[in-house]
Coordinates of C-alpha atoms in Angstrom, one line a residue:
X11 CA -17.7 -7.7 -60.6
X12 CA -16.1 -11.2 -60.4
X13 CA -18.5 -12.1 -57.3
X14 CA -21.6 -11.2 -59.9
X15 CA -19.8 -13.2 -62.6
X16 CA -19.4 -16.2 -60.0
X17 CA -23.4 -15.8 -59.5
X18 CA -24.5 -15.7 -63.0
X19 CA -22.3 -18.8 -64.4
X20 CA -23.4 -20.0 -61.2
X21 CA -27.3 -19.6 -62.1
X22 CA -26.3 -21.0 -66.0
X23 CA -24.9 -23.9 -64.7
X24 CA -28.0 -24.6 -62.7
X25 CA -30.3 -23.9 -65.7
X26 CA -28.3 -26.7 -67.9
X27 CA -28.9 -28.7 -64.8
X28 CA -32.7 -28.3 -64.5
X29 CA -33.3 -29.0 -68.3
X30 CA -31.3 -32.4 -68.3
X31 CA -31.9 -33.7 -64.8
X32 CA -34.1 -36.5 -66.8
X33 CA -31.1 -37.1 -69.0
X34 CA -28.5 -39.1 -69.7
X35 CA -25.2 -37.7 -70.9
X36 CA -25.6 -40.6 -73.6
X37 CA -28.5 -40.9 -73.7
X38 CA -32.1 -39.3 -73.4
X39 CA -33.3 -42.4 -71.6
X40 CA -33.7 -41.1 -68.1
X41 CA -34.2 -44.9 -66.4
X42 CA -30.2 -45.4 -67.1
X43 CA -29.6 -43.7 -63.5
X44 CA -31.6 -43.6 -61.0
X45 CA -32.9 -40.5 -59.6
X46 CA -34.7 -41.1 -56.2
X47 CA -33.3 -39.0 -53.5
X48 CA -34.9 -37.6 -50.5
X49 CA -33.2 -33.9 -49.1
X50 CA -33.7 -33.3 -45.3
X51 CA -32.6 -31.2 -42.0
X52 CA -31.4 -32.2 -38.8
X53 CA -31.7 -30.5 -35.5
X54 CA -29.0 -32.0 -33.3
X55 CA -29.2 -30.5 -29.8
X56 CA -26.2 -29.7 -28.3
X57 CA -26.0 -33.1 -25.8
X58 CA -26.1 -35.2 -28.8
X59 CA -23.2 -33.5 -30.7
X60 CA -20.5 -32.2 -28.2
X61 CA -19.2 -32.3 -24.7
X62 CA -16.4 -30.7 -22.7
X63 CA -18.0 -27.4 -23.0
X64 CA -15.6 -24.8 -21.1
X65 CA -15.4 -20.8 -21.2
X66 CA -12.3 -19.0 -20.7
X67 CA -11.5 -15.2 -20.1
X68 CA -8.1 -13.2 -20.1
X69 CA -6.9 -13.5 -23.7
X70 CA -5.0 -10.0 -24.0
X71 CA -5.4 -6.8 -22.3
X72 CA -7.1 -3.1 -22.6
X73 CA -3.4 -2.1 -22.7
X74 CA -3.1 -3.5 -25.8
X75 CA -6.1 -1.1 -27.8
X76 CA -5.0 1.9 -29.8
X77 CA -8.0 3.7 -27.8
X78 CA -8.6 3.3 -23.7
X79 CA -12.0 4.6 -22.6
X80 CA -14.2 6.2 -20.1
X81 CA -17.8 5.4 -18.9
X82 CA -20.1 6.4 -16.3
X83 CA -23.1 4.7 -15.8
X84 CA -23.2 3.8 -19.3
X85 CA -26.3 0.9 -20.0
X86 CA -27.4 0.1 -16.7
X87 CA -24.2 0.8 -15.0
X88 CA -21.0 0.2 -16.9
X89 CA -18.3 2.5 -15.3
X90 CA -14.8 2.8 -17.3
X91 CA -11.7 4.6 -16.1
X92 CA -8.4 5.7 -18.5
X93 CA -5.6 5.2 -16.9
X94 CA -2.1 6.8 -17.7
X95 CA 1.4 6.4 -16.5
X96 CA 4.2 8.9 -18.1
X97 CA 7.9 8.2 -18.4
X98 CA 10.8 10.3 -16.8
X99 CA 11.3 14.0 -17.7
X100 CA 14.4 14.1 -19.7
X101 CA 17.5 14.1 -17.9
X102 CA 19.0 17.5 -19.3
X103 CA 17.5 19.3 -21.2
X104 CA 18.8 22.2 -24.1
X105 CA 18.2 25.9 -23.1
X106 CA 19.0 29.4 -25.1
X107 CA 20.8 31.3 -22.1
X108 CA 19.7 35.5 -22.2
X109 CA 21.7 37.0 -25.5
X110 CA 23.5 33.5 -26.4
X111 CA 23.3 31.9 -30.3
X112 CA 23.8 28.7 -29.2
X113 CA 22.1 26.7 -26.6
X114 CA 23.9 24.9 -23.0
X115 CA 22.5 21.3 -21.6
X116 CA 20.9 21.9 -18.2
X117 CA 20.4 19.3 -15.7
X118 CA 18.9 21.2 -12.7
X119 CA 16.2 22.7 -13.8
X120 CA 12.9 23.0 -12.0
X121 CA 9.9 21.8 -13.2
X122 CA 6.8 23.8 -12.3
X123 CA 3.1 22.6 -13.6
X124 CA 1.7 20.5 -16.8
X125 CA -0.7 21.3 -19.2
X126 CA -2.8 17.4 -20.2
X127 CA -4.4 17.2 -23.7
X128 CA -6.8 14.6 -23.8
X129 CA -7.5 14.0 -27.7
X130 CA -11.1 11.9 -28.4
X131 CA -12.9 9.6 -31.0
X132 CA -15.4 12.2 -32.4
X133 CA -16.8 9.1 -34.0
X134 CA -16.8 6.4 -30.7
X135 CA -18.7 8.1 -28.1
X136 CA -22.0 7.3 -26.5
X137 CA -24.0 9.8 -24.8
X138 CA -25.6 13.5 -25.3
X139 CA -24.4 17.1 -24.7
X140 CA -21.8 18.2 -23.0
X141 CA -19.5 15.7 -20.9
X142 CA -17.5 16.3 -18.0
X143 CA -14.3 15.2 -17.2
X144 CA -11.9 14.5 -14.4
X145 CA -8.4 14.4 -14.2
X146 CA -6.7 13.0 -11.0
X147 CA -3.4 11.5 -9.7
X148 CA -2.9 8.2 -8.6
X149 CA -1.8 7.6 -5.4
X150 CA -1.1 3.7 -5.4
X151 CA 1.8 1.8 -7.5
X152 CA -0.1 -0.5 -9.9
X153 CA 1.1 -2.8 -13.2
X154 CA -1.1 -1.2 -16.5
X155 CA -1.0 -4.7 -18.3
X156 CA -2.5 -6.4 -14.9
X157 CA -4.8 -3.8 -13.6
X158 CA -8.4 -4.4 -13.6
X159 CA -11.0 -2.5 -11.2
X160 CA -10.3 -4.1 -7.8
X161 CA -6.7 -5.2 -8.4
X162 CA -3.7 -2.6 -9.0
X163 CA -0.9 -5.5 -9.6
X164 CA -2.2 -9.0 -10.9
X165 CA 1.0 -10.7 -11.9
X166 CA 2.6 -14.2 -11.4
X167 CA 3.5 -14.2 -7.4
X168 CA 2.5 -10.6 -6.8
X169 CA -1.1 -9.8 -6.3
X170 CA -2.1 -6.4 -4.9
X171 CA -5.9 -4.9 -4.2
X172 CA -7.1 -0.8 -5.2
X173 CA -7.4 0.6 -1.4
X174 CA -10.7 1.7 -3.0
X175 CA -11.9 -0.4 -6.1
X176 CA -11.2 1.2 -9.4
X177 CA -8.0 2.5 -8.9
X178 CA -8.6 4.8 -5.8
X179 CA -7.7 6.5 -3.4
X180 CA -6.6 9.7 -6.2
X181 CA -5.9 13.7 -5.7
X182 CA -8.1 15.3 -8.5
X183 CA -6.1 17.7 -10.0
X184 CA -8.8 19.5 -12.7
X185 CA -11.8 19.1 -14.8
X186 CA -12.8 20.4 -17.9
X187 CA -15.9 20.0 -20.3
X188 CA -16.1 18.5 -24.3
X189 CA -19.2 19.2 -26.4
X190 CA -18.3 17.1 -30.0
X191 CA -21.1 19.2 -31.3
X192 CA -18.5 22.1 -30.9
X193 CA -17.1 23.1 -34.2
X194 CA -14.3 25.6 -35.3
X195 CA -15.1 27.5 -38.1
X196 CA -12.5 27.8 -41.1
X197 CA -10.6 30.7 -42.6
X198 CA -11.8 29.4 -46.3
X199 CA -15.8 29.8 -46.9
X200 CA -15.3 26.7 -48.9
X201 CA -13.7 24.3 -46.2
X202 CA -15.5 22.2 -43.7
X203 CA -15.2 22.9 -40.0
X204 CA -13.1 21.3 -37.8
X205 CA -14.5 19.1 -35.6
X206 CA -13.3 20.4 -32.1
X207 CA -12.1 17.1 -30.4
X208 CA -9.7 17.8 -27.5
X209 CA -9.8 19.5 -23.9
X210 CA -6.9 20.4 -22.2
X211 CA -6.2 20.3 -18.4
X212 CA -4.2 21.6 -15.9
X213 CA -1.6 19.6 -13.4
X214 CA 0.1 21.8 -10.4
X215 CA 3.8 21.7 -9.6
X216 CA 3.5 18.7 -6.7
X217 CA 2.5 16.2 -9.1
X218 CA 4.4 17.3 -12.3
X219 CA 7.2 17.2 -9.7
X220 CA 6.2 13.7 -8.4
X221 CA 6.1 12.1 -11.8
X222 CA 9.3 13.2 -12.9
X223 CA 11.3 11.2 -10.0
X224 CA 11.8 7.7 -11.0
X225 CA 10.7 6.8 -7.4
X226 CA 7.1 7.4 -8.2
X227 CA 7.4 5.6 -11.8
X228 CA 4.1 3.0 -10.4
X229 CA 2.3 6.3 -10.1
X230 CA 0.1 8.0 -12.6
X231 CA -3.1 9.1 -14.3
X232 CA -6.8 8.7 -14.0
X233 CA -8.9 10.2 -16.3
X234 CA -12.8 9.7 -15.6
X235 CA -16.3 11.2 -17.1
X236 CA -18.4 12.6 -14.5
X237 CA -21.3 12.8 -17.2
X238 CA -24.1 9.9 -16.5
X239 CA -24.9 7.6 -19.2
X240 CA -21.8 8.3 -21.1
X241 CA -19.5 6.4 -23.1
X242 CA -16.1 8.1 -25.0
X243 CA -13.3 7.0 -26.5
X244 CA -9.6 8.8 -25.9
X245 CA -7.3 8.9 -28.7
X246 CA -4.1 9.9 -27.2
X247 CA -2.7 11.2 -24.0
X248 CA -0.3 14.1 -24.2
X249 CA 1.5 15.7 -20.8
X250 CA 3.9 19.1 -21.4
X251 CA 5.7 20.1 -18.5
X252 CA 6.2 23.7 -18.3
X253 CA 9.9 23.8 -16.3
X254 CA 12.3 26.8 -14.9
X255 CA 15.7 26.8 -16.4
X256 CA 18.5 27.1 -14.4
X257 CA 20.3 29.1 -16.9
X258 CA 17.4 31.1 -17.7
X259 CA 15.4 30.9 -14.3
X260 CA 13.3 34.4 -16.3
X261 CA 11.6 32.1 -18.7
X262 CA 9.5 28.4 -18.7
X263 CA 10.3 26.0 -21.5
X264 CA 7.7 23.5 -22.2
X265 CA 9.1 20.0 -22.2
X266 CA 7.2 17.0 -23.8
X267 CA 6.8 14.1 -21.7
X268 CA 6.6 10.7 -23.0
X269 CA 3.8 7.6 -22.6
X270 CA 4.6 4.8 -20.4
X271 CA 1.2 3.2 -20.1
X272 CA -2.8 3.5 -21.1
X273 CA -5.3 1.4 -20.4
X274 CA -8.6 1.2 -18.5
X275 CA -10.5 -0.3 -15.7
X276 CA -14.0 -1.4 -16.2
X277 CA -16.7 -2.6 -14.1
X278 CA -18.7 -4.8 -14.2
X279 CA -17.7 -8.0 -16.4
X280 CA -20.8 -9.6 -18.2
X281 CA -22.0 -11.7 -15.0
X282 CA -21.7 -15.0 -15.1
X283 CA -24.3 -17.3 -15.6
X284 CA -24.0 -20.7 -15.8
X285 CA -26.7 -20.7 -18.4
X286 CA -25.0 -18.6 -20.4
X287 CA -21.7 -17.9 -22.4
X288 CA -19.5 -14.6 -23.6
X289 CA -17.5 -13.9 -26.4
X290 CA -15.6 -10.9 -27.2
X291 CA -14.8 -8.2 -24.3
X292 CA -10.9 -7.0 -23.3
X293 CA -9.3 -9.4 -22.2
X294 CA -11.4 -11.3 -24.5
X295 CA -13.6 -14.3 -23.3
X296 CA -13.6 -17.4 -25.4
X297 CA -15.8 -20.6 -25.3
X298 CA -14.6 -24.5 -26.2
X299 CA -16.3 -27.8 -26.8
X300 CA -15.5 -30.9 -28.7
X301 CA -17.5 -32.3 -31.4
X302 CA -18.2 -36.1 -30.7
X303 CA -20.7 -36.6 -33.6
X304 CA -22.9 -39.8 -33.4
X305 CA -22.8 -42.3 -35.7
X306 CA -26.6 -42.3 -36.9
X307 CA -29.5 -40.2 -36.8
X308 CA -33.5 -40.9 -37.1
X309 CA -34.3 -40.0 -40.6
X310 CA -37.9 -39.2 -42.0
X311 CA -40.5 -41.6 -43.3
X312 CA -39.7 -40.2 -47.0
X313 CA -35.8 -40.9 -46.2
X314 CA -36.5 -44.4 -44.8
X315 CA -38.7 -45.1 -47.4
X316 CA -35.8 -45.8 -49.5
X317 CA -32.8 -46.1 -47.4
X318 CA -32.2 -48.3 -44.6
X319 CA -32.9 -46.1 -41.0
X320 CA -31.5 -45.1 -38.5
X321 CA -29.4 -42.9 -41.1
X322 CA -25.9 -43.7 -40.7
X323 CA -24.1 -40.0 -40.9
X324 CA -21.4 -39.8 -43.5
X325 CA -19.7 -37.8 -45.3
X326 CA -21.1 -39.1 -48.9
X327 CA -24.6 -37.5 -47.8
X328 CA -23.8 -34.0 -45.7
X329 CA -24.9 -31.0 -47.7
X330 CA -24.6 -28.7 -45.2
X331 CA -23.7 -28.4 -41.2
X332 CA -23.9 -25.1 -38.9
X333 CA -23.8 -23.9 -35.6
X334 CA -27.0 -22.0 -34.6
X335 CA -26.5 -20.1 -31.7
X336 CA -29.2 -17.8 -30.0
X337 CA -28.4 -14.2 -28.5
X338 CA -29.2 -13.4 -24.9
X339 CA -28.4 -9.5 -23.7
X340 CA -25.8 -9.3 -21.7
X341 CA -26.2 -8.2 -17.7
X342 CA -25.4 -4.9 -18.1
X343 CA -27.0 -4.5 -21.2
X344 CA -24.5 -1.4 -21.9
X345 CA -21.8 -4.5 -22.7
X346 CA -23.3 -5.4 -25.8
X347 CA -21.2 -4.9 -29.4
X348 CA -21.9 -1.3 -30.7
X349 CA -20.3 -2.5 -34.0
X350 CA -20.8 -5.0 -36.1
X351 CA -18.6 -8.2 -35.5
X352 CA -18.0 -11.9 -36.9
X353 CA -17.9 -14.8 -34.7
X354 CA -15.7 -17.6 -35.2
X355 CA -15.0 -21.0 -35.1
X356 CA -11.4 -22.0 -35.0
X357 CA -10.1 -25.6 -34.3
X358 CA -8.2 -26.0 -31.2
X359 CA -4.7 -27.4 -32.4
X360 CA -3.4 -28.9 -29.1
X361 CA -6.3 -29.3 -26.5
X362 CA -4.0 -30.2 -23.8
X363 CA -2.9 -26.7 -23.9
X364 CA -6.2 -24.8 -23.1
X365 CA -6.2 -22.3 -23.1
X366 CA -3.4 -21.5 -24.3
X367 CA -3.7 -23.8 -27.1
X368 CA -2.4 -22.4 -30.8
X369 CA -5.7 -22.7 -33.2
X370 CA -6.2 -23.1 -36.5
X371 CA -7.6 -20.8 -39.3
X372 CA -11.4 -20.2 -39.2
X373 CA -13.9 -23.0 -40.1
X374 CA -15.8 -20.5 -42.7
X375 CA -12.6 -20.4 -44.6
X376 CA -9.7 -22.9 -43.6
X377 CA -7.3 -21.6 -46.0
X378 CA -6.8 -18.3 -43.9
X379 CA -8.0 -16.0 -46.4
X380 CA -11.7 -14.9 -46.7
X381 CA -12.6 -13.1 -49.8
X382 CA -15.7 -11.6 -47.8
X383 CA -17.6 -12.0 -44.1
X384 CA -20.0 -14.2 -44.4
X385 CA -23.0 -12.9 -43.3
X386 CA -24.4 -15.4 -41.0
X387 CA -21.5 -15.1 -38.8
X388 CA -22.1 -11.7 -38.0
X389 CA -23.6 -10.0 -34.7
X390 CA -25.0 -6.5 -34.5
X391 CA -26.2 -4.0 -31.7
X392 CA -29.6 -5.4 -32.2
X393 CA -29.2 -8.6 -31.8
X394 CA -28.5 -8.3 -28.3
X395 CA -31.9 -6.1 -27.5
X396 CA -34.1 -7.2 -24.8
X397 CA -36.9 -8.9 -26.4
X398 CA -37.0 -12.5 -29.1
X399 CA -33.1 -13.3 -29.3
X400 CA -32.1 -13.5 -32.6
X401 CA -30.7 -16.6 -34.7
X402 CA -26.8 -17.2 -35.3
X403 CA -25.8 -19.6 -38.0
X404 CA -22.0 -20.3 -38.2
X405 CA -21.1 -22.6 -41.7
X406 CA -18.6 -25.4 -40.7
X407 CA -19.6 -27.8 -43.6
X408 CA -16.2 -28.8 -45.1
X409 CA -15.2 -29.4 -41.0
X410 CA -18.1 -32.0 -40.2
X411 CA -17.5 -33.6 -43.3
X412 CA -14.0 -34.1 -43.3
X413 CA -14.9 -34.9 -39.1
X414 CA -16.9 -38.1 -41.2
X415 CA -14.3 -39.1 -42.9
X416 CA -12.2 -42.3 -42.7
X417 CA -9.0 -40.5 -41.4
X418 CA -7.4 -42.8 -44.0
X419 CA -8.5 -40.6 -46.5
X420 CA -7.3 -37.4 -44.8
X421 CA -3.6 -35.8 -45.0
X422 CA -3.8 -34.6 -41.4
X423 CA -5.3 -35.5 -38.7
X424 CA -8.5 -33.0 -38.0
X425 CA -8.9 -31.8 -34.3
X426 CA -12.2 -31.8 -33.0
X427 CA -11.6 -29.8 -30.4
X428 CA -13.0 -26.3 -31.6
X429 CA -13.2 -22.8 -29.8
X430 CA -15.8 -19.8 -30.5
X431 CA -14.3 -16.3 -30.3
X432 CA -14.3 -12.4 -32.1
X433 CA -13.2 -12.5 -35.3
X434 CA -9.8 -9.9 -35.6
X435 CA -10.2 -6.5 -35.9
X436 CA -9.1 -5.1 -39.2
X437 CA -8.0 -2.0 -37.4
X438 CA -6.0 -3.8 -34.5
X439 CA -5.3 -6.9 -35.7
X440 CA -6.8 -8.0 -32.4
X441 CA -10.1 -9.8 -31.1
X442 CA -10.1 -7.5 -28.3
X443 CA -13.4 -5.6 -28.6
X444 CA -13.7 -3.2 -25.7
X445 CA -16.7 -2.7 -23.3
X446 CA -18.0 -5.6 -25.7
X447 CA -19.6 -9.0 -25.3
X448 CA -21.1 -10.9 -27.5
X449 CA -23.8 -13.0 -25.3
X450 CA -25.5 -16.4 -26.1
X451 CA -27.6 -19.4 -24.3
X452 CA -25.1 -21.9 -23.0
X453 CA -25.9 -25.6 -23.6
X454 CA -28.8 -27.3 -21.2
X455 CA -31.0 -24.5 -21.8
X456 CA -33.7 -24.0 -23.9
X457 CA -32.4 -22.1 -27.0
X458 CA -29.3 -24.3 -26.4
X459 CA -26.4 -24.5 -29.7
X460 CA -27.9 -26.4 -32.4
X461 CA -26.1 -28.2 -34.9
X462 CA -27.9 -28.4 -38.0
X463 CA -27.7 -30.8 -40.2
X464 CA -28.9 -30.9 -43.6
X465 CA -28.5 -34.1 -45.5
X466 CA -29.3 -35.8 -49.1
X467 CA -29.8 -39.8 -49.2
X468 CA -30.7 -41.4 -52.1
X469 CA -30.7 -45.1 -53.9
X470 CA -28.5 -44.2 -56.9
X471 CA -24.9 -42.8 -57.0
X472 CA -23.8 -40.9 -53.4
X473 CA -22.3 -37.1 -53.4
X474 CA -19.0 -36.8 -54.1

């Protein structure tokens, strides 16, 4: 309601305009001011507006995502792998000895197999019928927050390789099948049904055995869809180990066991071009440039017909100034976003610092709080199609202009170091997007970033 109230005074306000543009406030003698001004648009390719272009990659990690995934030959060959490592099996645990009230601590008991629930997305999967998946035991120690698909341990002054490249060798332990078109039906004619979205596995007694010494705490979980051309998302993880009391050796007690790690390996990474660039993925790739506007532009005959050309660029006659970028699919096409998500442009606080530089708030709204997403900034699945690449406009207006400015006339000092990325998640609070790339032409290419410029000179009285 207040947005439509904000367009309608808007469109009032424009109306009085119109109808007294000939007119003096004092006087209905339209000759007091003058009147002649000339609106046009400038195309700056990318060379004559910015340099130190630079992409970076490794901003967070899967581990980080409420969600780890599985794919198999997903898009022209994206593979993902879950992977899980547990905690310890509680030290003692409380059993109900034969015709006792009260329960005794027991220390020694022996554990003797696991039952997995894997719990999924019913709403984040990709692929048809019924999918198949595989659980299996890891058999090398690896570091979740460092793992990717060739490297088990990534760390400062520890670097390890997979013996077999996404997180082999393993000992399957079971498989089972999920069909989310699998329903159960309720009790009540009048409730909806239930949405099957779990599958439960088996572990034997070596492994549940193995996880529960501290030894083996690198060890874990792999969880992998055998299903081509499939794409699912795993909600939770849960492991109950079924153990023999010592004081009741006649009876198993199933003990909960909790989460150390989950995250997932993917392969392959968006490749890398040099003609192009990636935003978005987890960890999350970033791209950086500095804006080094010039000092004048060539203007059109109308504009130079009454101001003096080459147009000198300042702030007085900027109406409006955007990024326009140009989508390219990315290589596999299965990385592109499957959900909408904004792009942004954030100043780059302390370029020294790349790229681990703090930034700013967004360009589109520099106070930090956007009432709304701006369209334009904005990518969908279909931008990323193969075919004609589709037209990104990012609004960074009030940055060029203050960018013009006599730093004089400024508070603060305005970097112009900026730094394109995935707008965060409302979910997460992340930019992570997995399995996700936004893709776009790099500069020295054809359908290179534009700035465009669109800009009002005139002989009378300058914008404020």
């Amino acid at each position: 309601m207040i947005r439509l109230r904000n367009v309608l005074l808007w469109g009032v306000g424009l109306l009085w305009i119109s109808g007294c543009a000939d007119d003096s406030p004092t006087s209905n003698d339209g000759t007091i001011l003058p009147v002649d001004a000339v609106t046009l648009e400038v195309r700056l390719p990318f060379s004559q507006f910015a340099t130190d272009f630079r992409r970076f990659e490794g901003f967070g990690t899967p581990a980080s995502l409420p969600k780890t995934y599985v794919a198999h030959d997903w898009g022209g060959g994206v593979e993902a792998r879950a992977m899980v490592q547990f905690g310890a099996l509680p030290r003692i645990i409380f059993v109900r000895p034969p015709g006792s009230p009260a329960t005794v601590p027991d220390s020694t008991y022996v554990p003797v197999s696991g039952e997995l629930i894997l719990r999924f997305d019913t709403l984040d999967y990709q692929g048809s019928g019924t999918f198949e998946l595989e659980a299996a035991a890891i058999e090398t120690p690896w570091h979740g927050p460092s793992a990717d698909w060739f490297l088990s341990v990534d760390t400062v002054g520890a670097t390890s390789a997979w013996p077999e490249p996404g997180g082999g060798p393993v000992r399957v332990l079971d498989q089972a099948e999920w069909d989310p078109e699998e329903v159960i039906a309720p009790e009540d004619p009048e409730d909806d049904p239930i949405r099957v979205d779990f599958v439960t596995l088996e572990v034997d007694s070596t492994t549940v055995t193995e996880w529960a010494d501290p030894e083996f705490a690198g060890r874990g979980l792999r969880i992998s869809s055998l299903t081509p051309e499939s794409r699912l998302a795993i909600r939770s993880v849960e492991l109950n180990v079924r153990v023999r009391p010592s004081v009741n050796p006649d009876t198993l007690v199933s003990v909960p066991v909790g989460l150390a790690q989950v995250t997932y390996l993917a392969d392959p990474t968006p490749g890398a071009l040099t003609e192009t660039f990636v935003i978005g993925g987890a960890p999350a790739h970033r791209a950086t440039f500095r804006l080094d506007l010039p000092a004048t532009i060539e203007g059109t005959p109308e504009a130079c017909a009454i101001v003096e050309c080459p147009l000198a660029l300042s702030p007085d006659r900027l109406v409006y100034a955007g990024l326009e970028l140009r989508t390219t699919p990315p290589d596999p096409i299965g990385l592109r976003p499957l959900e909408p998500i904004v792009i942004e442009i954030r100043p780059v606080l302390d370029p020294g610092r790349l790229p681990r530089s703090p930034l700013g708030f967004p360009l589109a709204c520099p106070s930090g709080q956007c009432p709304m997403v701006l369209p334009s900034t904005e990518v969908v699945e279909e931008d990323f199609t193969v075919g004609a690449p589709a037209r990104i406009d990012l609004p960074m207006t009030r940055y060029v202009r203050d960018l013009l400015r006599d730093p004089a006339d400024l508070q603060a000092e305005i970097p112009s170091t900026v730094t394109l990325l995935n707008g965060l998640d409302a979910a997460t609070g992340l930019e992570l997007r997995p399995l996700q790339y936004a893709s776009f032409w790099g500069p020295g290419t054809e359908l290179e970033p534009i700035l465009r410029l669109v800009l009002t000179v005139s002989t009378g009285v300058p914008n404020p």
